[in-house]
Amino acid sequence: MKTLEELSWLDDVVGSARVVAIGESAHYNGESYELRHRVLRYLVERHGFTAYAMESGFPEGWRVDDWVRGGEGDTGTILATGTTSLMGLWQPMRAQLEWMRHHNATTDRPVGFYGFDLGGSNASLVPGLDAVLAYLAVADPEFQADPRLRQTAAAFGAASPFSMQQAVGALLSLSAETKDAMTAGLTDLEARLVGRRLVYGERTGVDAYERVLRTMRLTAAIDCAARALVRGDQQSVMYAREAAQADTVDWILRREDRVVLAAHNGHVQRWPMTMPGLPPTTSLGLQLADRLGDDYRVIATTTGTGETLNTAPDFYAGRLFIEQAPPEAGSLDAVLDARADLPYAVDLRRMSAEEEAAIRGVTRQRFGAFYEDIDPTTAYDAVVHLPKVTAAVPDADAVAASPDDVRAAFAAWAAF
């Protein structure tokens, strides 16, 4: 058992790994944000890590990266528009980005920010498509994309997670011919970018070209997932997203020495990802373990009681969090919750006899509102237990800079 008052236990867990993932049981808990911030600072200052990659949209993340490297912009707007899926709308996230900006202003070894997920909160092609079209306007000003491509993408583009249901309904209402034309148009755009690599790279610089090509491929992955959703194939949606995330982490590793990766436990675990009612799929963590071997390390998070993200339909009406019941008897969360009242960590590679006796037989873990069968000693290198978790405090400026549906949902939450 390792105290979180000091983090030297991370030295053995991390070793010389190039990617260290920090998982969380559910999104938007203040304690999870604060843990990731502390671990990031330690790994940057003690181990020379140069990047923070977050479960957030890739094309949007470049706004944050520019800002933490000293670029201009209002912090609230950066939080709201540079992250997706509500990830940036919280005070602990502001504190982390402000630390990164200050650190980068005082060192010759800056820390970059990356979103490694699909853009548009995993649902809208618009942010990625707009980035690609803006690039082509510079790299190839004589080229004119078919305007119907952007129009179709906008017809079912969700402004935020709160408009996801309406976006899915709009997608399902599109004709097969319209969806086919959109897919063909995206394929043509990607082929244009690939075929003109040397020309475009010379005109705009290789970095800008590589960035837009990754954006294009992630945008195409959203289209692939949308087509799977239309035919009711939820499992293929998950496969497409996890593989695209892994490819993006590979892309980041071609630019950065060592990366801190922040996402849900279900993504980063070296174990198949399971969602209620669906067969297991290959997780991001399994993909990275296959590609990186021992250069990939995973620190999971478990929780006791407190507040957790609401996954019921009334989330969309603004009931963002619900009370979390004590963990299921025999689960990893329950075993760890019984051992201490304060946050602590267990290095699963170097367990004491007592820790090994408690953890070796565990086969279940809580993931928000449901439980998953898992072998923690295979899935993770270490686990941090948080006995009580709370909703993160919203950042008022970030919420104010968000779309109307986000502002309305947060106002409704305040009234619950």
XYZ file of C-alpha atoms in Angstrom:
416
model
C 0.000 0.000 0.000
C 1.465 3.338 -1.105
C 0.400 6.723 0.208
C -0.544 9.421 -2.298
C 1.171 12.038 -0.152
C 4.324 11.232 -2.092
C 4.612 9.648 -5.519
C 8.015 7.983 -5.519
C 6.229 4.609 -5.816
C 5.606 5.626 -9.428
C 9.309 5.202 -10.202
C 9.044 1.405 -10.071
C 5.677 1.316 -11.846
C 6.797 3.548 -14.710
C 10.332 2.321 -15.270
C 11.462 3.290 -18.759
C 8.002 2.994 -20.351
C 7.165 5.457 -23.117
C 3.414 5.522 -22.403
C 1.875 5.591 -18.936
C -1.921 5.461 -18.905
C -4.006 6.721 -15.989
C -7.525 5.320 -15.992
C -10.685 6.412 -14.219
C -13.863 4.558 -13.283
C -16.175 7.319 -14.472
C -15.753 10.736 -16.053
C -15.915 14.171 -14.400
C -14.974 13.269 -10.808
C -12.855 15.978 -9.245
C -10.555 13.489 -7.537
C -9.702 11.809 -10.850
C -8.762 15.131 -12.462
C -6.599 16.037 -9.477
C -4.879 12.632 -9.489
C -4.023 12.902 -13.181
C -2.658 16.410 -12.649
C -0.401 15.276 -9.803
C 0.863 12.252 -11.719
C 1.479 14.354 -14.828
C 3.547 16.874 -12.874
C 5.599 14.125 -11.261
C 6.287 12.333 -14.535
C 7.207 15.572 -16.286
C 9.483 16.827 -13.537
C 11.087 13.517 -12.500
C 10.936 11.360 -15.644
C 11.039 13.762 -18.574
C 7.592 13.086 -20.030
C 6.791 15.542 -22.818
C 3.095 15.100 -23.611
C -0.337 14.744 -22.050
C -2.852 12.919 -24.251
C -6.472 12.960 -23.161
C -9.669 11.134 -24.130
C -10.833 14.137 -26.136
C -11.119 15.137 -29.780
C -7.914 15.236 -31.832
C -8.752 18.198 -34.120
C -10.048 20.329 -31.251
C -7.002 19.575 -29.076
C -4.663 21.699 -31.174
C -6.277 24.822 -29.697
C -5.281 23.651 -26.221
C -1.774 22.707 -27.346
C -1.237 26.153 -28.835
C -2.489 27.802 -25.640
C -0.336 25.781 -23.207
C 2.666 26.670 -25.371
C 1.947 30.385 -24.874
C -0.679 31.102 -27.533
C -3.436 33.647 -27.158
C -6.999 32.946 -26.107
C -9.448 33.189 -23.246
C -8.999 30.245 -20.887
C -12.701 29.472 -20.632
C -13.077 29.411 -24.397
C -10.033 27.165 -24.740
C -11.485 24.742 -22.192
C -14.865 24.690 -23.929
C -13.743 24.496 -27.551
C -10.394 22.718 -27.255
C -11.786 19.646 -25.493
C -14.791 17.473 -26.297
C -17.368 15.326 -24.483
C -17.520 17.922 -21.653
C -13.976 16.974 -20.584
C -12.741 20.550 -20.223
C -15.640 22.186 -18.388
C -14.253 21.745 -14.870
C -12.061 23.792 -12.539
C -9.446 21.029 -12.011
C -8.903 20.902 -15.776
C -8.318 24.659 -15.805
C -5.740 24.255 -13.033
C -3.893 21.572 -14.995
C -3.773 23.558 -18.229
C -2.656 26.674 -16.374
C 0.164 24.654 -14.800
C 1.189 23.343 -18.234
C 1.227 26.880 -19.655
C 3.330 28.164 -16.740
C 5.694 25.184 -16.964
C 6.172 25.682 -20.686
C 6.981 29.354 -20.179
C 9.809 28.494 -17.802
C 11.514 25.516 -19.474
C 13.190 24.553 -22.713
C 11.433 21.161 -22.596
C 7.725 21.966 -23.042
C 4.832 19.590 -22.437
C 2.370 19.259 -25.301
C -1.360 18.586 -25.118
C -3.116 16.142 -27.443
C -6.628 14.829 -27.828
C -6.342 11.238 -29.024
C -10.034 10.539 -29.559
C -12.395 11.081 -32.473
C -13.441 14.690 -32.924
C -16.889 16.139 -32.372
C -17.496 14.163 -29.155
C -17.175 10.971 -31.240
C -20.333 11.816 -33.164
C -19.909 14.821 -35.444
C -17.790 14.931 -38.589
C -17.990 18.722 -38.691
C -14.928 19.730 -36.585
C -12.601 17.358 -38.439
C -14.077 18.095 -41.850
C -13.817 21.834 -41.261
C -10.152 21.446 -40.296
C -9.463 19.463 -43.483
C -11.279 21.951 -45.718
C -9.491 24.885 -44.067
C -6.165 23.181 -44.724
C -7.016 22.524 -48.374
C -7.980 26.169 -48.831
C -4.321 26.963 -48.111
C -2.579 23.929 -49.592
C -4.727 23.665 -52.709
C -6.766 26.874 -53.170
C -7.965 25.881 -56.640
C -9.657 22.760 -55.280
C -13.359 23.069 -54.494
C -14.936 20.340 -52.369
C -18.532 19.388 -53.069
C -20.561 21.580 -50.646
C -23.057 18.758 -50.161
C -20.425 16.879 -48.135
C -20.312 19.566 -45.446
C -24.092 19.988 -45.575
C -24.695 16.289 -44.972
C -22.195 16.184 -42.116
C -23.869 19.201 -40.490
C -27.315 17.604 -40.817
C -26.518 15.113 -38.048
C -23.678 16.865 -36.225
C -24.138 16.944 -32.453
C -23.146 20.232 -30.845
C -22.390 18.351 -27.628
C -23.244 15.070 -25.864
C -26.585 16.608 -24.884
C -27.697 16.741 -28.516
C -26.479 13.225 -29.272
C -29.965 11.700 -29.342
C -31.220 14.219 -31.877
C -28.101 13.706 -33.973
C -28.626 9.929 -34.082
C -32.228 10.488 -35.139
C -31.098 12.815 -37.925
C -28.506 10.282 -39.068
C -31.079 7.506 -39.229
C -33.361 9.711 -41.315
C -30.786 10.223 -44.075
C -31.298 8.227 -47.236
C -28.886 5.433 -48.134
C -27.864 7.395 -51.226
C -26.997 10.455 -49.131
C -24.922 8.429 -46.657
C -23.137 6.645 -49.511
C -22.318 9.956 -51.168
C -20.882 11.287 -47.917
C -18.668 8.233 -47.468
C -17.487 8.499 -51.076
C -16.732 12.189 -50.610
C -14.651 11.540 -47.490
C -12.769 8.758 -49.280
C -11.981 11.128 -52.151
C -10.697 13.792 -49.739
C -8.398 11.312 -48.013
C -7.122 10.030 -51.361
C -6.375 13.609 -52.419
C -4.388 14.256 -49.263
C -2.444 11.012 -49.557
C -1.667 11.397 -53.255
C -0.448 14.975 -52.905
C 1.659 14.409 -49.789
C 4.888 15.833 -51.175
C 3.181 18.791 -52.860
C 1.115 19.716 -49.835
C 3.973 19.155 -47.408
C 6.146 21.533 -49.380
C 3.430 24.177 -49.437
C 2.363 24.050 -45.796
C 5.150 22.242 -43.952
C 5.248 18.574 -43.062
C 3.874 19.077 -39.547
C 0.682 20.755 -40.760
C 0.246 18.105 -43.435
C 0.661 15.178 -41.045
C -1.729 16.769 -38.584
C -4.476 17.198 -41.173
C -4.011 13.692 -42.552
C -4.521 12.238 -39.039
C -7.574 14.476 -38.682
C -8.916 13.182 -41.993
C -8.492 9.571 -40.926
C -10.230 10.159 -37.610
C -13.077 11.907 -39.405
C -13.427 8.916 -41.712
C -13.506 6.679 -38.616
C -16.543 8.606 -37.324
C -18.255 7.960 -40.651
C -17.372 4.264 -40.368
C -18.842 4.170 -36.860
C -21.957 6.018 -38.033
C -22.560 3.476 -40.773
C -22.189 0.661 -38.246
C -24.631 2.431 -35.926
C -27.212 2.687 -38.712
C -27.128 -1.065 -39.241
C -27.311 -1.709 -35.480
C -23.746 -2.981 -35.141
C -22.665 -1.389 -31.850
C -19.677 -3.691 -31.523
C -18.129 -2.386 -34.755
C -18.589 1.162 -33.441
C -16.416 0.245 -30.468
C -13.826 -1.551 -32.582
C -13.513 1.438 -34.923
C -13.073 3.914 -32.079
C -10.507 1.890 -30.106
C -8.364 1.221 -33.199
C -8.491 4.876 -34.223
C -7.414 5.916 -30.729
C -4.470 3.503 -30.819
C -3.365 4.775 -34.221
C -3.456 8.326 -32.865
C -1.295 7.388 -29.871
C 1.180 5.852 -32.347
C 1.110 9.142 -34.243
C 1.828 11.105 -31.048
C 4.755 8.812 -30.220
C 6.400 9.774 -33.491
C 6.506 13.354 -32.151
C 7.051 12.885 -28.420
C 9.500 10.948 -26.241
C 7.166 9.882 -23.419
C 3.410 10.320 -23.069
C 0.941 10.415 -20.174
C -2.378 9.003 -21.405
C -5.627 9.846 -19.579
C -8.863 7.967 -20.277
C -11.486 5.671 -18.826
C -10.240 2.401 -17.325
C -12.184 0.542 -20.006
C -10.108 2.117 -22.762
C -6.634 1.823 -21.245
C -6.854 -1.634 -19.663
C -4.891 -4.556 -21.110
C -8.113 -6.504 -21.211
C -11.091 -6.718 -23.582
C -13.516 -3.820 -23.268
C -17.071 -4.797 -22.318
C -20.223 -2.701 -22.478
C -23.610 -3.872 -21.124
C -25.356 -6.147 -23.609
C -22.408 -6.363 -26.014
C -19.659 -8.945 -26.566
C -16.130 -7.898 -25.538
C -14.074 -5.875 -28.010
C -10.363 -5.106 -28.338
C -9.554 -2.140 -26.101
C -7.125 0.687 -26.785
C -4.967 -0.787 -24.018
C -4.760 -4.182 -25.701
C -3.820 -2.482 -28.949
C -1.041 -0.497 -27.262
C 0.220 -3.487 -25.281
C 0.518 -5.418 -28.546
C 2.406 -2.564 -30.210
C 4.551 -1.351 -27.305
C 5.021 -4.339 -25.015
C 6.615 -3.304 -21.725
C 6.809 0.290 -22.950
C 3.114 0.529 -22.018
C 2.107 0.762 -18.342
C -1.390 1.169 -16.895
C -2.502 2.740 -13.617
C -6.201 2.120 -12.976
C -8.504 3.897 -10.542
C -11.140 2.328 -8.308
C -13.654 4.077 -6.062
C -15.723 3.560 -2.934
C -18.721 5.833 -2.441
C -19.693 9.389 -3.366
C -20.993 10.815 -6.633
C -20.637 9.253 -10.053
C -21.633 10.097 -13.611
C -25.304 9.416 -14.305
C -25.717 7.021 -17.241
C -29.537 6.997 -17.144
C -31.644 8.924 -19.699
C -32.241 11.848 -17.315
C -28.554 12.754 -17.746
C -29.711 14.573 -20.876
C -32.136 16.598 -18.753
C -29.277 17.825 -16.579
C -29.066 15.226 -13.818
C -25.338 14.795 -14.415
C -24.389 12.874 -11.270
C -26.012 10.367 -8.933
C -25.055 8.904 -5.576
C -22.742 5.915 -5.892
C -23.614 2.848 -3.817
C -20.913 0.952 -1.917
C -19.065 -1.417 -4.257
C -20.260 -4.952 -4.914
C -18.881 -7.486 -2.426
C -15.793 -9.252 -3.755
C -15.127 -6.705 -6.500
C -11.750 -5.016 -6.829
C -13.354 -1.770 -5.626
C -14.749 -3.449 -2.495
C -11.510 -5.263 -1.663
C -9.515 -2.042 -1.884
C -12.187 0.031 -0.141
C -11.963 -2.208 2.925
C -8.249 -1.586 3.384
C -8.028 2.155 4.136
C -10.042 5.350 4.566
C -7.627 7.543 2.584
C -6.540 7.349 -1.068
C -3.694 4.933 -1.700
C -2.010 2.924 -4.461
C -1.058 -0.718 -4.933
C 1.798 -1.704 -7.240
C 0.416 -4.920 -8.733
C 3.879 -6.009 -9.894
C 5.325 -5.817 -6.394
C 2.505 -6.747 -4.011
C 3.034 -7.674 -0.402
C 1.823 -11.108 0.691
C -1.238 -9.477 2.255
C -2.043 -7.500 -0.900
C -1.587 -10.539 -3.098
C -3.908 -12.629 -0.948
C -6.599 -9.941 -1.191
C -6.318 -9.168 -4.899
C -5.318 -12.372 -6.694
C -8.798 -13.878 -6.525
C -10.661 -10.768 -7.693
C -12.564 -11.171 -10.962
C -14.877 -8.125 -11.049
C -14.484 -4.345 -11.201
C -16.906 -1.428 -11.233
C -17.113 0.774 -14.305
C -19.506 3.574 -13.426
C -22.962 2.009 -13.251
C -22.017 -1.573 -14.151
C -19.432 -4.254 -13.367
C -17.033 -6.027 -15.709
C -15.284 -9.370 -15.403
C -11.554 -8.695 -15.271
C -8.205 -9.980 -14.029
C -6.661 -6.837 -12.502
C -3.128 -8.239 -12.372
C -3.224 -8.769 -16.139
C -5.099 -5.587 -16.994
C -3.050 -3.155 -14.868
C 0.366 -2.444 -13.414
C -0.959 -0.438 -10.466
C -4.281 0.667 -8.985
C -5.098 3.875 -7.133
C -8.122 3.626 -4.848
C -10.205 6.718 -4.109
C -12.495 5.944 -1.138
C -14.864 8.836 -1.873
C -15.352 10.731 -5.098
C -17.305 13.893 -5.847
C -18.505 15.768 -8.891
C -15.841 18.143 -10.182
C -16.658 21.827 -9.776
C -17.737 23.351 -13.105
C -15.652 26.136 -14.578
C -18.119 28.994 -15.035
C -16.200 30.596 -17.900
C -15.929 27.294 -19.781
C -19.632 26.555 -19.364
C -20.488 30.089 -20.527
C -18.396 29.537 -23.683
C -20.170 26.248 -24.470
C -23.108 25.592 -26.829
C -26.633 26.452 -25.706
C -27.545 22.853 -24.875
C -24.552 22.533 -22.533
C -25.401 25.749 -20.708
C -29.015 24.616 -20.326
C -28.009 21.198 -18.958
C -25.579 22.662 -16.425
C -28.235 25.158 -15.307
C -30.693 22.269 -14.852
C -28.074 20.320 -12.876
C -27.688 23.251 -10.486
C -31.440 23.088 -9.849
C -31.510 19.380 -8.907
